[in-house]
Backbone as numpy.savetxt, mean C-alpha at the origin, in Angstrom:
# Nx Ny Nz CAx CAy CAz Cx Cy Cz
7.36 -17.25 -4.66 6.30 -16.50 -4.01 6.63 -15.01 -4.07
5.73 -14.23 -4.62 5.95 -12.79 -4.69 5.18 -12.12 -3.57
5.76 -11.10 -3.03 5.15 -10.36 -1.94 4.88 -8.93 -2.42
3.98 -8.80 -3.38 3.66 -7.50 -3.95 2.23 -7.13 -3.62
1.96 -5.86 -3.41 0.60 -5.40 -3.14 -0.28 -5.57 -4.37
-1.59 -5.53 -4.18 -2.49 -5.66 -5.33 -2.39 -4.46 -6.26
-2.91 -4.61 -7.46 -2.86 -3.55 -8.46 -3.64 -2.32 -7.99
-4.71 -2.54 -7.25 -5.52 -1.41 -6.79 -5.92 -1.66 -5.34
-5.82 -0.62 -4.51 -6.13 -0.74 -3.09 -6.64 0.59 -2.57
-7.59 0.53 -1.63 -8.20 1.74 -1.06 -8.24 1.63 0.46
-8.17 2.78 1.15 -8.29 2.79 2.60 -9.73 3.05 3.05
-10.64 3.27 2.10 -12.05 3.51 2.40 -12.76 2.18 2.62
-13.31 1.92 3.82 -13.98 0.64 4.09 -15.19 0.38 3.19
-15.79 1.40 2.60 -16.93 1.20 1.71 -16.52 0.83 0.29
-15.25 0.90 -0.03 -14.76 0.62 -1.38 -14.64 -0.89 -1.60
-14.90 -1.36 -2.83 -14.68 -2.78 -3.12 -13.20 -3.15 -3.15
-12.32 -2.17 -3.15 -10.87 -2.40 -3.18 -10.24 -2.29 -1.80
-11.03 -2.30 -0.76 -10.56 -2.22 0.63 -10.25 -3.63 1.14
-9.01 -3.86 1.61 -8.62 -5.15 2.19 -7.86 -4.85 3.49
-8.54 -5.05 4.61 -7.99 -4.71 5.92 -6.67 -5.42 6.21
-6.59 -6.72 5.90 -5.38 -7.48 6.22 -4.14 -6.94 5.50
-4.32 -6.46 4.28 -3.18 -5.89 3.55 -2.79 -4.53 4.10
-3.77 -3.74 4.48 -3.49 -2.41 5.01 -2.79 -2.48 6.37
-3.07 -3.52 7.14 -2.42 -3.68 8.44 -0.91 -3.90 8.29
-0.49 -4.47 7.18 0.94 -4.68 6.92 1.64 -3.38 6.56
0.88 -2.38 6.16 1.46 -1.12 5.75 1.84 -1.18 4.28
1.36 -0.24 3.51 1.66 -0.19 2.08 2.33 1.14 1.79
3.53 1.07 1.25 4.25 2.28 0.86 3.92 2.61 -0.59
3.79 3.90 -0.88 3.46 4.35 -2.22 4.51 5.36 -2.69
5.02 5.16 -3.89 5.90 6.13 -4.52 5.18 6.61 -5.78
4.92 7.92 -5.84 4.21 8.52 -6.96 5.11 9.57 -7.59
5.40 9.39 -8.86 6.31 10.28 -9.61 7.66 10.42 -8.90
8.15 9.31 -8.35 9.47 9.30 -7.74 9.54 9.78 -6.31
8.41 10.19 -5.72 8.41 10.66 -4.33 7.47 9.81 -3.49
7.92 9.46 -2.27 7.06 8.71 -1.37 5.93 9.59 -0.88
4.73 9.03 -0.84 3.55 9.76 -0.38 2.92 9.01 0.77
2.51 9.74 1.78 1.84 9.16 2.94 0.36 9.54 2.99
-0.10 10.33 2.03 -1.48 10.83 2.05 -2.38 10.19 1.00
-2.01 9.02 0.50 -2.76 8.37 -0.58 -3.98 7.65 0.00
-5.16 7.95 -0.55 -6.41 7.31 -0.14 -6.66 6.04 -0.95
-6.28 6.05 -2.23 -6.49 4.91 -3.13 -5.46 5.02 -4.25
-5.08 3.87 -4.82 -4.14 3.89 -5.94 -4.49 2.80 -6.94
-4.00 2.97 -8.16 -4.07 1.94 -9.19 -2.76 1.97 -9.96
-2.01 0.87 -9.88 -0.71 0.81 -10.54 -0.88 0.72 -12.05
-1.77 -0.16 -12.52 -1.91 -0.38 -13.96 -2.48 0.84 -14.68
-3.39 1.56 -14.02 -3.97 2.75 -14.64 -3.13 3.99 -14.39
-2.18 3.94 -13.45 -1.26 5.04 -13.21 -1.88 6.25 -12.55
-2.54 6.06 -11.40 -3.12 7.20 -10.68 -3.19 6.92 -9.19
-3.27 8.00 -8.43 -3.51 7.94 -6.99 -4.60 8.95 -6.65
-5.31 8.68 -5.57 -6.28 9.64 -5.03 -5.75 10.13 -3.70
-5.68 11.44 -3.54 -5.20 12.04 -2.29 -6.26 13.00 -1.77
-6.27 13.19 -0.46 -7.22 14.09 0.17 -6.93 15.53 -0.25
-7.98 16.29 -0.43 -7.88 17.68 -0.84 -7.96 18.56 0.41
-6.85 18.65 1.12 -6.81 19.41 2.36 -7.68 18.77 3.44
-8.36 19.59 4.20 -9.23 19.09 5.27 -10.70 19.17 4.87
-10.96 19.37 3.60 -12.33 19.49 3.12 -13.00 18.12 3.12
-14.29 18.11 3.49 -15.07 16.88 3.51 -16.37 17.09 2.74
-16.94 15.98 2.27 -18.22 16.08 1.58 -19.35 16.07 2.60
-20.58 16.06 2.15 -21.71 16.15 3.07 -21.89 14.90 3.93
-21.21 13.82 3.58 -21.26 12.60 4.38 -20.09 12.50 5.36
-19.23 13.50 5.34 -18.10 13.54 6.26 -16.84 12.86 5.74
-16.87 12.37 4.50 -15.68 11.73 3.92 -14.82 12.80 3.27
-13.49 12.61 3.28 -12.61 13.63 2.69 -12.82 13.75 1.18
-12.76 14.98 0.70 -12.77 15.20 -0.75 -11.41 14.78 -1.28
-11.40 14.12 -2.42 -10.13 13.65 -2.98 -9.95 14.17 -4.39
-8.69 14.17 -4.82 -8.35 14.55 -6.18 -7.52 13.41 -6.77
-7.76 13.13 -8.04 -7.06 12.05 -8.74 -5.86 12.63 -9.48
-4.67 12.10 -9.19 -3.43 12.55 -9.83 -2.90 11.43 -10.71
-2.52 11.74 -11.93 -2.01 10.75 -12.88 -0.50 10.77 -12.93
0.09 9.58 -13.03 1.54 9.44 -13.13 1.96 8.04 -12.74
3.26 7.75 -12.81 3.74 6.42 -12.46 3.60 6.14 -10.96
3.10 4.94 -10.64 2.84 4.55 -9.25 3.59 3.27 -8.95
4.28 3.24 -7.80 4.93 2.04 -7.30 4.39 1.77 -5.90
4.18 0.50 -5.56 3.67 0.14 -4.24 4.48 -1.02 -3.68
4.61 -1.06 -2.36 5.31 -2.15 -1.68 4.76 -2.29 -0.27
4.96 -3.48 0.30 4.57 -3.71 1.68 5.69 -3.25 2.59
5.34 -2.59 3.68 6.34 -2.12 4.63 6.76 -3.21 5.61
5.86 -4.18 5.83 6.16 -5.30 6.72 5.82 -6.60 5.99
6.62 -7.66 6.18 6.32 -8.93 5.53 5.09 -9.60 6.15
4.52 -10.54 5.43 3.38 -11.30 5.94 3.84 -12.11 7.15
2.91 -12.43 8.04 3.27 -13.14 9.27 3.90 -14.49 8.98
3.33 -15.28 8.08 3.89 -16.58 7.74 5.19 -16.46 6.98
5.30 -15.48 6.11 6.49 -15.29 5.29 7.67 -14.82 6.14
7.39 -14.09 7.21 8.46 -13.59 8.09 9.22 -14.75 8.72
8.51 -15.74 9.24 9.16 -16.89 9.87 9.89 -17.73 8.83
9.28 -17.94 7.69 9.91 -18.75 6.64 11.14 -18.06 6.09
11.11 -16.76 5.95 12.26 -16.03 5.43 13.40 -16.01 6.44
13.07 -16.05 7.73 14.09 -15.99 8.77 14.87 -17.28 8.93
14.25 -18.43 8.64 14.92 -19.71 8.85 16.18 -19.90 8.02
16.15 -19.68 6.70 17.39 -19.86 5.93 18.49 -18.90 6.36
18.16 -17.71 6.73 19.16 -16.74 7.13 19.85 -17.22 8.42
19.09 -17.80 9.36 19.69 -18.28 10.59 20.58 -19.50 10.32
20.15 -20.39 9.41 20.97 -21.56 9.10 22.28 -21.15 8.45
22.24 -20.19 7.54 23.46 -19.74 6.87 24.43 -19.12 7.87
23.91 -18.39 8.86 24.77 -17.72 9.82 25.46 -18.69 10.78
24.85 -19.82 11.09 25.44 -20.75 12.05 26.44 -21.69 11.41
26.40 -21.86 10.10 27.33 -22.77 9.43 28.70 -22.16 9.23
28.74 -20.81 9.11 29.97 -20.14 8.75 30.94 -20.08 9.82
């Protein structure tokens, strides 16, 4: 079982790439070797991230974004609820046998 984020994910609820359950786990993004906390959307396979352009907003009140190209890495900051319990069981068994 792999615990990797999807290839493309967005924090905009109107986007087809928005998945609330995955965002609640926290997704870390590394772009060009540096961790970024301001990513609005990313695509690993296409190699880009969208970040807010300062505090500027469009006429609908959504932040203006800019698309940056480069290598993108993504990971979950917290394990899934079911995977957390399953992952903890073998570690506890190994610790009590020794």
